[in-house]
Short mmCIF file of C-alpha atoms in Angstrom, two decimals:
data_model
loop_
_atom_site.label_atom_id
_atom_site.label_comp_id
_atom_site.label_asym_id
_atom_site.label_seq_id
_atom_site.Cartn_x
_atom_site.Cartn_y
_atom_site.Cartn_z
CA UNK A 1 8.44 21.35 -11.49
CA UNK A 2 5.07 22.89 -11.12
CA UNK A 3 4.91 22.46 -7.38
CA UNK A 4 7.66 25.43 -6.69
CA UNK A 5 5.10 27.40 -8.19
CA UNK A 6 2.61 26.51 -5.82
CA UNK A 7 4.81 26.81 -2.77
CA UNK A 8 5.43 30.45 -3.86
CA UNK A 9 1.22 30.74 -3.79
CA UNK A 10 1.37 29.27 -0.26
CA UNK A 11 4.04 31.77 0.81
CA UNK A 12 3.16 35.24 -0.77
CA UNK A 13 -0.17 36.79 1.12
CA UNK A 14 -3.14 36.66 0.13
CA UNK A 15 -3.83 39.39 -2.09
CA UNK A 16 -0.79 38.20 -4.35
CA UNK A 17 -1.61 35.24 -5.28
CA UNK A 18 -2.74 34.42 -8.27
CA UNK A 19 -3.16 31.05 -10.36
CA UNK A 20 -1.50 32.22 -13.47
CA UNK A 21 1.45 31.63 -11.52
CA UNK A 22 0.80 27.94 -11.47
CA UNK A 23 2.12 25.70 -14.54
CA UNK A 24 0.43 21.64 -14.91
CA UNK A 25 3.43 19.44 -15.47
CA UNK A 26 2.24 17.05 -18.72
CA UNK A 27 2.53 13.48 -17.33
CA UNK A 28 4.67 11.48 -18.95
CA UNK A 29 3.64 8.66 -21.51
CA UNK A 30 5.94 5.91 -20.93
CA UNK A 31 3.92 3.02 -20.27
CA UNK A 32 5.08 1.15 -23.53
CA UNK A 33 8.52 -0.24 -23.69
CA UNK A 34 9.10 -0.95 -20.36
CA UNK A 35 10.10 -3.32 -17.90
CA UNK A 36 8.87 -2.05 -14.57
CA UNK A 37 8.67 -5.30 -12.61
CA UNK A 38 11.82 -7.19 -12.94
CA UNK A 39 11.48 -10.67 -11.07
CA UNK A 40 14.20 -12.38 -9.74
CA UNK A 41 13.48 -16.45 -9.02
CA UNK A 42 15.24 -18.56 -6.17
CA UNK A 43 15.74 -22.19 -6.66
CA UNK A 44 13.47 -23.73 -3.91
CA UNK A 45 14.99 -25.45 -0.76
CA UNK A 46 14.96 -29.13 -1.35
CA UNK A 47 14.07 -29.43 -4.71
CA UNK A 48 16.53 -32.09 -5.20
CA UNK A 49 15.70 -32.20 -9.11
CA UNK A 50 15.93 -28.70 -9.74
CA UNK A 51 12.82 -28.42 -11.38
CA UNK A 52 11.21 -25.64 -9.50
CA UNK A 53 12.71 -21.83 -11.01
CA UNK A 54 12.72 -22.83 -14.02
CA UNK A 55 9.05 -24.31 -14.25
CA UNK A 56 7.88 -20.85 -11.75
CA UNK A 57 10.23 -19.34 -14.80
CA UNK A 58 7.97 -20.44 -17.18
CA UNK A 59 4.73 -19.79 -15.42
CA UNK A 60 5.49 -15.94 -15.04
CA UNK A 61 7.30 -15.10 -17.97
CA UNK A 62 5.91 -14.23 -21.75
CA UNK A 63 3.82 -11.26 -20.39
CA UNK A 64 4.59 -7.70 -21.78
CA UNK A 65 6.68 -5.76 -19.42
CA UNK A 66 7.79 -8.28 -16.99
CA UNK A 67 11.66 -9.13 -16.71
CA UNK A 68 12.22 -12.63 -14.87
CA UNK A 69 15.69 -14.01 -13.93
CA UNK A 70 16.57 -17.03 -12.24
CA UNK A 71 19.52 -17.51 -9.35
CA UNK A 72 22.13 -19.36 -9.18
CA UNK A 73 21.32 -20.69 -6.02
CA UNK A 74 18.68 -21.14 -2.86
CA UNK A 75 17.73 -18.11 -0.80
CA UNK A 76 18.01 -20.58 2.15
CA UNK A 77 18.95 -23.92 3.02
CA UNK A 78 16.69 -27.12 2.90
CA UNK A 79 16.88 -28.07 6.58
CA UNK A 80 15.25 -24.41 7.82
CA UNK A 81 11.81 -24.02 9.17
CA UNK A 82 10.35 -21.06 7.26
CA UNK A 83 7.15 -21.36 9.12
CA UNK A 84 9.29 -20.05 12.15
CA UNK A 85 9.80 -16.72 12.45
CA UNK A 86 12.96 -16.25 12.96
CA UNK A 87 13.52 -18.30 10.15
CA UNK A 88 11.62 -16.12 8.06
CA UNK A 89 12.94 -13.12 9.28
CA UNK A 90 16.19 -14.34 8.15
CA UNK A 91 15.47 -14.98 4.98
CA UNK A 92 13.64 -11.15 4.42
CA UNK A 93 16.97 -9.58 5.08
CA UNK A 94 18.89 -12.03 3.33
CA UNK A 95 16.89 -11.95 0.08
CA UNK A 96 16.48 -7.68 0.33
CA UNK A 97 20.51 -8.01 0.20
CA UNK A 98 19.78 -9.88 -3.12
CA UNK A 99 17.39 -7.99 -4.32
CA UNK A 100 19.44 -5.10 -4.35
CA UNK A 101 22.33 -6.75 -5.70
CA UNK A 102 19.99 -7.30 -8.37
CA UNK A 103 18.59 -4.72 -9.30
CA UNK A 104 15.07 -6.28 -8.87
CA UNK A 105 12.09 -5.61 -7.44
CA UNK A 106 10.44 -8.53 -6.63
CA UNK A 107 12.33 -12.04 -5.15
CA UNK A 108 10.03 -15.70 -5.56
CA UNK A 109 11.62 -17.88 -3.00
CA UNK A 110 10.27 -21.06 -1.09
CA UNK A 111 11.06 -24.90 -0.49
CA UNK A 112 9.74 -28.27 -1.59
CA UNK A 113 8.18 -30.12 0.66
CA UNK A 114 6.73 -33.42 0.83
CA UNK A 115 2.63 -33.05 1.25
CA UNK A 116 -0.37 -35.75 1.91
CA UNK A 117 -2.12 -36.85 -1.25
CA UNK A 118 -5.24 -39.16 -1.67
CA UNK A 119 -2.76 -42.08 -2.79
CA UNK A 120 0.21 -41.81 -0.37
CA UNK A 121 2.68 -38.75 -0.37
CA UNK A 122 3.33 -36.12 -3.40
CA UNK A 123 4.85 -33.12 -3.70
CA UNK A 124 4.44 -29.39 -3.25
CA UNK A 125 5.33 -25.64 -3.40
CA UNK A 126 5.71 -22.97 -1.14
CA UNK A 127 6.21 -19.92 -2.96
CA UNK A 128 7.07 -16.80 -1.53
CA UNK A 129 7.31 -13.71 -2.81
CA UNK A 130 9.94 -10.46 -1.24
CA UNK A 131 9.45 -6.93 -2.09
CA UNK A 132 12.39 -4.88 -1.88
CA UNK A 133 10.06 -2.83 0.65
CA UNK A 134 7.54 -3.38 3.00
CA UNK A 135 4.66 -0.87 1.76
CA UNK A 136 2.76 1.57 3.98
CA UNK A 137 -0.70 1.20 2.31
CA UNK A 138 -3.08 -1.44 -0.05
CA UNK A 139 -2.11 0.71 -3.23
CA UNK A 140 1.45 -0.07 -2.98
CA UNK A 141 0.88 -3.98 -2.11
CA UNK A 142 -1.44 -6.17 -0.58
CA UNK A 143 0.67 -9.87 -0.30
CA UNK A 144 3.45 -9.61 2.45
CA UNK A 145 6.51 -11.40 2.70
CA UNK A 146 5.19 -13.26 5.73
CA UNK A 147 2.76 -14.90 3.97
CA UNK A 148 2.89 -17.61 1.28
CA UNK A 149 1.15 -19.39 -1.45
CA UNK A 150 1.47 -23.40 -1.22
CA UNK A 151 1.19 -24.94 -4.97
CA UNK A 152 1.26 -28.35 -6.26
CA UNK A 153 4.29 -29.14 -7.59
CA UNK A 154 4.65 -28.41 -11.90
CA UNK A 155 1.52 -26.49 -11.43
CA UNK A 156 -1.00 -25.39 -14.21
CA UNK A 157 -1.63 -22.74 -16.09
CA UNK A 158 -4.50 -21.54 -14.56
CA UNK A 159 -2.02 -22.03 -10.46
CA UNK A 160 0.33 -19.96 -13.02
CA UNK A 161 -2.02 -16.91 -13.54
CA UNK A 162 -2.77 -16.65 -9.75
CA UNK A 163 0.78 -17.30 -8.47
CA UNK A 164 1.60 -13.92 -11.48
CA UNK A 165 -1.25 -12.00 -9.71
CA UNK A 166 0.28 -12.44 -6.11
CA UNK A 167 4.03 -11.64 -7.71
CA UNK A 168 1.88 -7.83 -9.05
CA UNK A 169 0.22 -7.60 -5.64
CA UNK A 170 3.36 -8.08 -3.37
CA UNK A 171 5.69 -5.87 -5.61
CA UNK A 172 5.80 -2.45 -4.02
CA UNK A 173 6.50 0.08 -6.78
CA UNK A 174 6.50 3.73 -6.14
CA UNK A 175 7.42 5.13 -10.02
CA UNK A 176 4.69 6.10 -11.76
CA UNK A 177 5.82 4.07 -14.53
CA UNK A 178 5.48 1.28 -12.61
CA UNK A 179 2.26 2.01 -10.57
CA UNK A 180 0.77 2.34 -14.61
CA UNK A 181 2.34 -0.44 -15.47
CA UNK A 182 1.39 -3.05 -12.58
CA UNK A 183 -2.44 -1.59 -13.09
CA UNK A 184 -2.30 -2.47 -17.02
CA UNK A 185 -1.07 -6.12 -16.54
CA UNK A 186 -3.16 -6.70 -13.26
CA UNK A 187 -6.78 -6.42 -14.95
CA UNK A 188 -6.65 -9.94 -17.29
CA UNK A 189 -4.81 -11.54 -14.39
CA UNK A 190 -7.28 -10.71 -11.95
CA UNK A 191 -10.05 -11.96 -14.32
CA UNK A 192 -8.22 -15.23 -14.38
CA UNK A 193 -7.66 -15.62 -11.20
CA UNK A 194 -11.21 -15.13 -10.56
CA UNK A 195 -12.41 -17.50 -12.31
CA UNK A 196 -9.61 -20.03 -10.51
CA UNK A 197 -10.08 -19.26 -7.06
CA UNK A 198 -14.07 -19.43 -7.35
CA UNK A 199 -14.26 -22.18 -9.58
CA UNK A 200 -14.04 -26.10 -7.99
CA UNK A 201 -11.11 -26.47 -6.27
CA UNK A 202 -8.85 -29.82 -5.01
CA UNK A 203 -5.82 -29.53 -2.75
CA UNK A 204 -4.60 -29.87 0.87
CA UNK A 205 -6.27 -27.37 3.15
CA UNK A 206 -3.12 -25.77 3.24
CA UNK A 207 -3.30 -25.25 -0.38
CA UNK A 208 -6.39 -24.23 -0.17
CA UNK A 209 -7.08 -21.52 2.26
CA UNK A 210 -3.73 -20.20 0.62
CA UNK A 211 -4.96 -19.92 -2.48
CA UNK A 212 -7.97 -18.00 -0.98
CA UNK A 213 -5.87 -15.65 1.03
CA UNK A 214 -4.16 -14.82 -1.89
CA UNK A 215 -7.17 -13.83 -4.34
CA UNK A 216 -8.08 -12.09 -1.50
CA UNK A 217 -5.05 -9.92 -1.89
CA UNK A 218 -5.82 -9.58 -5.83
CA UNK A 219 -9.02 -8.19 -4.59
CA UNK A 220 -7.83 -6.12 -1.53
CA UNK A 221 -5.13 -4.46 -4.42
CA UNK A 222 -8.26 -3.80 -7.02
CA UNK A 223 -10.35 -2.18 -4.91
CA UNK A 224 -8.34 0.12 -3.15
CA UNK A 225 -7.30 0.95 -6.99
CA UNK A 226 -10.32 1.83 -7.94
CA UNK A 227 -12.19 2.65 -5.22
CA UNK A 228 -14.67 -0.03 -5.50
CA UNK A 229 -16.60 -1.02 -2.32
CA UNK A 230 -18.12 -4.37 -3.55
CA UNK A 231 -14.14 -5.28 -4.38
CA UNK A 232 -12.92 -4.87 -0.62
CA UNK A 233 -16.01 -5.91 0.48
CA UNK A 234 -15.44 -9.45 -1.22
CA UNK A 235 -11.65 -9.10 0.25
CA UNK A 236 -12.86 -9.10 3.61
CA UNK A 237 -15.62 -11.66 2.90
CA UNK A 238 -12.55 -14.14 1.02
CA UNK A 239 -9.54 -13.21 3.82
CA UNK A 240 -12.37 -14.14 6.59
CA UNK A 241 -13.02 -17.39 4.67
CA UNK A 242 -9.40 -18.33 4.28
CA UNK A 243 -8.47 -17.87 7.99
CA UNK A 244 -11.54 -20.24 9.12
CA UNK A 245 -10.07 -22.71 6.13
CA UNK A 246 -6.79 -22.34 7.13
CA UNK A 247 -6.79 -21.92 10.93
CA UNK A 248 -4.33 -24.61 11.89
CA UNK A 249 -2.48 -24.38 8.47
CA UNK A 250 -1.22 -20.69 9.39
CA UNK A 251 1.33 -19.42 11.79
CA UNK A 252 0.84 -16.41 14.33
CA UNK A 253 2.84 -14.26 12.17
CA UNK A 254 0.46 -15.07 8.65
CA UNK A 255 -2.44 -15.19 10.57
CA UNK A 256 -1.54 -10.90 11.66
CA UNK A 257 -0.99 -10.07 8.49
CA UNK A 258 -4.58 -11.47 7.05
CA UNK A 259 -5.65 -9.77 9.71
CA UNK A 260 -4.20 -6.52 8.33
CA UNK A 261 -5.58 -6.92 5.24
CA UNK A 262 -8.67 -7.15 6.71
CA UNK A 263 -8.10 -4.12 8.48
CA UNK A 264 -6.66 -2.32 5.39
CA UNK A 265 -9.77 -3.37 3.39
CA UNK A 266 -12.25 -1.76 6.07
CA UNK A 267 -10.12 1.33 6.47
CA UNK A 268 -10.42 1.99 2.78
CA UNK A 269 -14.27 0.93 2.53
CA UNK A 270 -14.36 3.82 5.40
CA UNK A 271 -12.73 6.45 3.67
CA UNK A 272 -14.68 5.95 0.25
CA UNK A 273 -18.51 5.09 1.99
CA UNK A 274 -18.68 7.17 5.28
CA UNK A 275 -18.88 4.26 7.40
CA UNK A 276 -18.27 5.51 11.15
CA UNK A 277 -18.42 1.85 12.65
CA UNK A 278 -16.39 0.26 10.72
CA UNK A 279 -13.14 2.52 12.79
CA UNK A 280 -13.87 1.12 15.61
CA UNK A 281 -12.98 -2.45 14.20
CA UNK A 282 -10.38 -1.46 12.18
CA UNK A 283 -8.42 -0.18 15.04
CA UNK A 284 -9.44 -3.63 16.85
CA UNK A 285 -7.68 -5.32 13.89
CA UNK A 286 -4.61 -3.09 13.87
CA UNK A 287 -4.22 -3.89 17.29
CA UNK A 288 -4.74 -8.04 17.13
CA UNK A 289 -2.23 -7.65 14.72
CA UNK A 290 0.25 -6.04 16.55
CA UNK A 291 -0.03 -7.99 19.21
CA UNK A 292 0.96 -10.85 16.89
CA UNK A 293 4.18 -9.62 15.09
CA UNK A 294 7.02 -9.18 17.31
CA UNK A 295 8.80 -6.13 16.85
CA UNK A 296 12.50 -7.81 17.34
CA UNK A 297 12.23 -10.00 14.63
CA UNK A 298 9.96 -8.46 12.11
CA UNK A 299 10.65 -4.42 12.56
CA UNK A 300 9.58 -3.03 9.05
CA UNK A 301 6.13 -4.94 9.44
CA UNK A 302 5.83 -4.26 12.98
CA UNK A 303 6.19 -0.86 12.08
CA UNK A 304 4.01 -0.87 9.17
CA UNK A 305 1.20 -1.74 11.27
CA UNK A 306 1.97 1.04 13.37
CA UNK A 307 1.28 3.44 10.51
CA UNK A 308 -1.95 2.11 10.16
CA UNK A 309 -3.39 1.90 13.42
CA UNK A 310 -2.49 5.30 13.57
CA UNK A 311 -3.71 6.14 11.28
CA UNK A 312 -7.17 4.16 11.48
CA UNK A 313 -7.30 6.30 15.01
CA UNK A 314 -6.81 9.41 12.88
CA UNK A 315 -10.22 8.20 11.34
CA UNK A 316 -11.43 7.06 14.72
CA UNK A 317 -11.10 10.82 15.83
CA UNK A 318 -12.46 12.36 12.37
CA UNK A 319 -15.83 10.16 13.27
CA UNK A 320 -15.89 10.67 17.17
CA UNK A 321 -14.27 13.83 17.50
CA UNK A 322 -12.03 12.60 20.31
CA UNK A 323 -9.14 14.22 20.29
CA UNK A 324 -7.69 11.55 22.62
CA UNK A 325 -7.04 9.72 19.89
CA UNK A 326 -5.21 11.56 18.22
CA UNK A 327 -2.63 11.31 20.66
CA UNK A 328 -2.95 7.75 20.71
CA UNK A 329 -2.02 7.93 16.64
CA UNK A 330 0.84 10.07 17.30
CA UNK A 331 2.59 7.66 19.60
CA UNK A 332 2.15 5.00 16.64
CA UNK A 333 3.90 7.22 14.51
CA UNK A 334 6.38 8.14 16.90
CA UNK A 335 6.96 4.30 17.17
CA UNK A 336 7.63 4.06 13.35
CA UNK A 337 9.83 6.59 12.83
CA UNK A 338 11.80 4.73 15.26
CA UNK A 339 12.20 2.19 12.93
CA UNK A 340 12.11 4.14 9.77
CA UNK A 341 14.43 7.47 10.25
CA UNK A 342 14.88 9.66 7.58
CA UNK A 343 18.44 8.51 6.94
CA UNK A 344 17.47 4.90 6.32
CA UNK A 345 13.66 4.83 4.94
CA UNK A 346 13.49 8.35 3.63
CA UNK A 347 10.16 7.55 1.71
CA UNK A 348 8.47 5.81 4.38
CA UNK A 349 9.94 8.62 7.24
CA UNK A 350 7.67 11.05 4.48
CA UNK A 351 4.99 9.16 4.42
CA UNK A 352 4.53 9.14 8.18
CA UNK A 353 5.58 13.35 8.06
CA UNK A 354 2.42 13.26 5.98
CA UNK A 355 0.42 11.41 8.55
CA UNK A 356 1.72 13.19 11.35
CA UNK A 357 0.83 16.50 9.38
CA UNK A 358 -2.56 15.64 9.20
CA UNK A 359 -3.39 14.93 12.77
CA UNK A 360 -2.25 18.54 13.36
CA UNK A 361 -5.05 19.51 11.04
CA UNK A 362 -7.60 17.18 12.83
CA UNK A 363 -6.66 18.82 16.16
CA UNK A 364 -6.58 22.48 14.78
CA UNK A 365 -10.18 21.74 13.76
CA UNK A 366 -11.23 20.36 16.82
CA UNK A 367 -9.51 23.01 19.63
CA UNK A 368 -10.03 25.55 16.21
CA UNK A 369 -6.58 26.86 16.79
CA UNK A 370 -5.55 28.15 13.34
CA UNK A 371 -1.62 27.86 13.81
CA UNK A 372 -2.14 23.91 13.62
CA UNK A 373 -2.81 24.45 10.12
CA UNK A 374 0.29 26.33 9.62
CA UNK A 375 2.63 24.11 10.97
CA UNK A 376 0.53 21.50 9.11
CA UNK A 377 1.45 23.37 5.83
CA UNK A 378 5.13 23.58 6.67
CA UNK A 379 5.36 20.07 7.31
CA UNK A 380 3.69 19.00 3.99
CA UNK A 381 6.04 21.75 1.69
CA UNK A 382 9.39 19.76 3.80
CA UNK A 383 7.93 16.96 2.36
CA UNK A 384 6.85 17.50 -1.02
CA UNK A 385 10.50 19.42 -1.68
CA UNK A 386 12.58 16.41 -0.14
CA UNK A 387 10.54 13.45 -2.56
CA UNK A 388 9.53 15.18 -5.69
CA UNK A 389 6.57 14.06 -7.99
CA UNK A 390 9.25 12.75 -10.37
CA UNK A 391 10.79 10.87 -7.49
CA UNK A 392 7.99 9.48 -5.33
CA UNK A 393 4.51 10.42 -7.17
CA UNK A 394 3.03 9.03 -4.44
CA UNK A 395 3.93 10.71 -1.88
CA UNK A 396 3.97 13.74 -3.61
CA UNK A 397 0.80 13.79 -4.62
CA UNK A 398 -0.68 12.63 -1.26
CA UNK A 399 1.21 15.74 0.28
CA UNK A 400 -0.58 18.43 -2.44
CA UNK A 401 -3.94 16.33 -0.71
CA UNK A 402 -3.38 17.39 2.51
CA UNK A 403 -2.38 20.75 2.22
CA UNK A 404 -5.69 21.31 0.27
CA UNK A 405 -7.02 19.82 3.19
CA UNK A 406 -4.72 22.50 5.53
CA UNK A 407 -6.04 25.04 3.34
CA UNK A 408 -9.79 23.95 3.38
CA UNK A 409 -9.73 24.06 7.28
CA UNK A 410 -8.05 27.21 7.85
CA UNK A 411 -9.87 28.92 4.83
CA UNK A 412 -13.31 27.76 7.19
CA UNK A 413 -11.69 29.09 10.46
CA UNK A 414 -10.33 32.44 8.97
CA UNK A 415 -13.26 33.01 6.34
CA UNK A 416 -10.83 33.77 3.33
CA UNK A 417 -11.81 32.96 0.34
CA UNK A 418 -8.13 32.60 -0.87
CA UNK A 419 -6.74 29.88 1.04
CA UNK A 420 -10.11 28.31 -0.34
CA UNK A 421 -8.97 28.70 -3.62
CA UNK A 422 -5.50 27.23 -2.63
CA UNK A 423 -7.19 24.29 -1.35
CA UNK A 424 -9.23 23.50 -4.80
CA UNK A 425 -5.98 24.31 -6.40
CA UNK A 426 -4.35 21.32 -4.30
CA UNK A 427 -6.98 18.83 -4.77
CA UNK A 428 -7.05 19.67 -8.52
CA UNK A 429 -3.51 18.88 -9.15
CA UNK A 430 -3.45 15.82 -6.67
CA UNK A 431 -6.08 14.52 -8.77
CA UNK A 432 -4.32 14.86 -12.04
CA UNK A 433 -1.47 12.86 -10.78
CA UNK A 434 -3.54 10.13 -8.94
CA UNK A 435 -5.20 9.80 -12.22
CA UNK A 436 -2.04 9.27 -13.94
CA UNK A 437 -1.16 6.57 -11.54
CA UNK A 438 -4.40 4.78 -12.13
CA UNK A 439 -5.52 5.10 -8.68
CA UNK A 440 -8.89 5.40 -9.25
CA UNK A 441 -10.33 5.57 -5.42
CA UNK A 442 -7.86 8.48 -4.52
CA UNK A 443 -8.94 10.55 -7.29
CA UNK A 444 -12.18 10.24 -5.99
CA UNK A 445 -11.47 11.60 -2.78
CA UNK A 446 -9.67 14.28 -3.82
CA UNK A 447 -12.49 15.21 -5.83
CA UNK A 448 -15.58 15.05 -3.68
CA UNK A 449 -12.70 17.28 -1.52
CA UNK A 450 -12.03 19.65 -4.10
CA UNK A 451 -16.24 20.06 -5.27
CA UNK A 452 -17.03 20.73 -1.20
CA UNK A 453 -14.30 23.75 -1.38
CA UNK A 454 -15.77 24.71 -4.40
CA UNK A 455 -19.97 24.21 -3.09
CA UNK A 456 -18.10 26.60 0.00
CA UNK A 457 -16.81 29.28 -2.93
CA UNK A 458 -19.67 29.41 -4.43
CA UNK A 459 -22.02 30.33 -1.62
CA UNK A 460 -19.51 32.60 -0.66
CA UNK A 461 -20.09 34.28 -4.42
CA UNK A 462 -16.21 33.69 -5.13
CA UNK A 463 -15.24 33.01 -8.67
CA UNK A 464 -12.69 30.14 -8.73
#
């Protein structure tokens, strides 16, 4: 693995390292012949025919590299309230226990229920959709399992195509395989479901500010793929439009996590476009949310927002150099490791190393105490040895990103020209395996990163 080679480059001095030393890993080709998303369908609560899995079967299946199976049962009885809660919180740890069971990655569950129609009564859908993890940030998913997309009953085609692009932006896959995979089959769905949720549209309101939300999270799940700012910019425009459509149709607990979507979308319009303002209401967001989900019942989302308030007061301190707010960030984490120890979320406790890592660069450049950026690099090598890129390609690659930007800042504060070169070493390779992944907007960052170390070499008169 190439990345031993680079810790060795971090460790030896300066006037012994040398790139030769470092060896590209070829990135595997095994997008064909696949089946990275394998979907496993409840029966729904009170369909009394039976009808529902195997029409939803129907819906989702016949697409290349999808593997759908249907239970042999309900997730959860007719009689419960999954608007509730506790109810809902129920059913997440029930349905993880299934999932795993499984094998799967992603659950559909829901009930029937009995809905106001222009003649009388008819029926309808509330689908559901259960990762086997609640994800940390907008690349991994954008659709929670608090939230919900209510369908006619038998729905069309066209229902079909959006219902498939929620089950792509709720799964939370971390092989690259997988990431490749999801980003292949999302494009036609997306186009689909474009042209469904902007086209005319009949329904209850419930339906419909539903069916908005959840385009929204198509969108939210594009953009920060890509990187494109119109993209989350029309998230944030859709999510706001669904929770005025929707506001007596959604419970607390929905209504937070739309409201972390929106927050999610801003933070990433942030990070791509340089807009300072928009922190501020991100971290107003983050906090609305929180304020919404309570931590006894729903712990892995509670937590999840944690992660990103802190670190949307990370940014916050980038833009207003504040360094209270870093320690404001670091209590968030501190909260969500709580939750998430390294013994039971060993991913997620990484993820939030990383985080935590890179508020001890953020302070070492604002009280320009060089040692932060050491113990900044030591956290990041823990990391990326723990989940390798084979592993968690995420991760791993997000770690080489910030210890390019460890090296960057301590290359500035100690004028050497060598940790310089380590840090456009970094951001090189964390951009080759971004860009395997398909995730277009991080490679982009990594890149303007890597050409500002470079712009730095060069005035210096350093040869890369």
């Amino acid at each position: 693995m190439p990345f031993g080679a680079f810790v060795d480059l971090l460790r030896r001095k300066p006037r012994e390292q040398t790139f030769e030393t470092f060896v590209a890993e070829a990135p595997e080709d095994a997008l064909y012949g696949v089946e990275p998303l394998r979907i496993l369908i409840a029966p729904l609560a009170g369909d009394t025919q039976g009808l529902a899995a195997r029409h939803i079967h129907d819906r989702l299946s016949g697409r290349m590299g999808v593997s759908i199976t249907v239970a042999d049962r309900p997730l959860t009885a007719p009689g419960a309230d999954n608007n509730q809660a506790l109810f809902i919180s129920m059913a997440v740890d029930l349905g993880r226990r299934w999932l795993k069971r499984e094998g799967a990655d992603l659950l559909v569950w829901g009930e029937s229920i009995s809905t106001p129609t222009a003649t009388g009564r008819g029926t309808a859908w509330r689908l559901r959709f259960l990762s086997r993890a609640t994800p940390l940030h907008p690349q991994s998913a954008s659709f929670s399992a608090l939230e919900r997309l209510e369908v006619p009953a038998l729905f069309d085609d066209a229902t079909g195509d959006l219902a498939f692009g929620v089950a792509l932006a709720a799964v939370s896959v971390e092989s690259a395989d997988g990431i490749r995979a999801r980003a292949t089959m999302f494009r036609p769905v997306l186009k689909a479901a474009t042209r469904f949720a902007e086209g005319d549209f009949t329904g209850t309101v419930a339906q419909c500010a539903t069916a908005q939300a959840s385009y929204a999270a198509l969108l939210l799940l594009e953009g920060s793929r890509t990187g494109d700012v119109k993209t989350l910019e029309r998230a944030v425009a859709v999510y706001q439009g669904a929770l005025i459509l929707g506001e007596d149709a959604f419970p607390l607990h929905e209504r937070a996590m739309i409201g972390s979507h929106i927050a999610d979308a801003m933070a990433v319009i942030s990070d791509l476009s340089s807009r300072p303002k928009l922190s501020n209401r991100t971290v107003e967001y983050y906090r609305a949310a929180l304020g919404m989900v309570r931590k006894e019942v729903f712990a892995d989302d509670y937590a999840a927002l944690k992660v990103r308030l802190g670190l949307a007061l990370h940014t916050l301190a980038q833009s207003t150099d504040e360094p209270s707010h870093l320690k404001e960030a670091a209590e968030a984490f501190s909260a969500a490791t709580a939750i998430w120890t390294i013994s039971d979320a060993p991913d997620r406790w990484a993820d939030i190393q990383n985080s935590l890592g890179g508020l001890l660069i953020t302070m070492g450049r604002l009280t320009r105490e060089p040692s932060l950026f050491d113990k900044a690099v030591g956290i990041f090598l823990k990391i990326a040895e723990a989940r390798t890129r084979k592993k968690s390609p995420l991760i791993w690659a997000t770690t080489l990103a910030n210890i390019g930007a460890a090296m960057k800042e301590k290359g500035v504060a100690a004028r050497n020209v060598d940790y310089l070169k380590q840090a456009a070493q970094a951001f090189e390779l964390a951009g080759q395996v971004f860009s395997e992944l398909n995730l277009e907007s991080n490679v982009k960052i990594v890149e303007t990163q890597r050409d500002h170390v470079l712009l730095m070499l060069a005035a210096q008169g350093a040869a890369r």
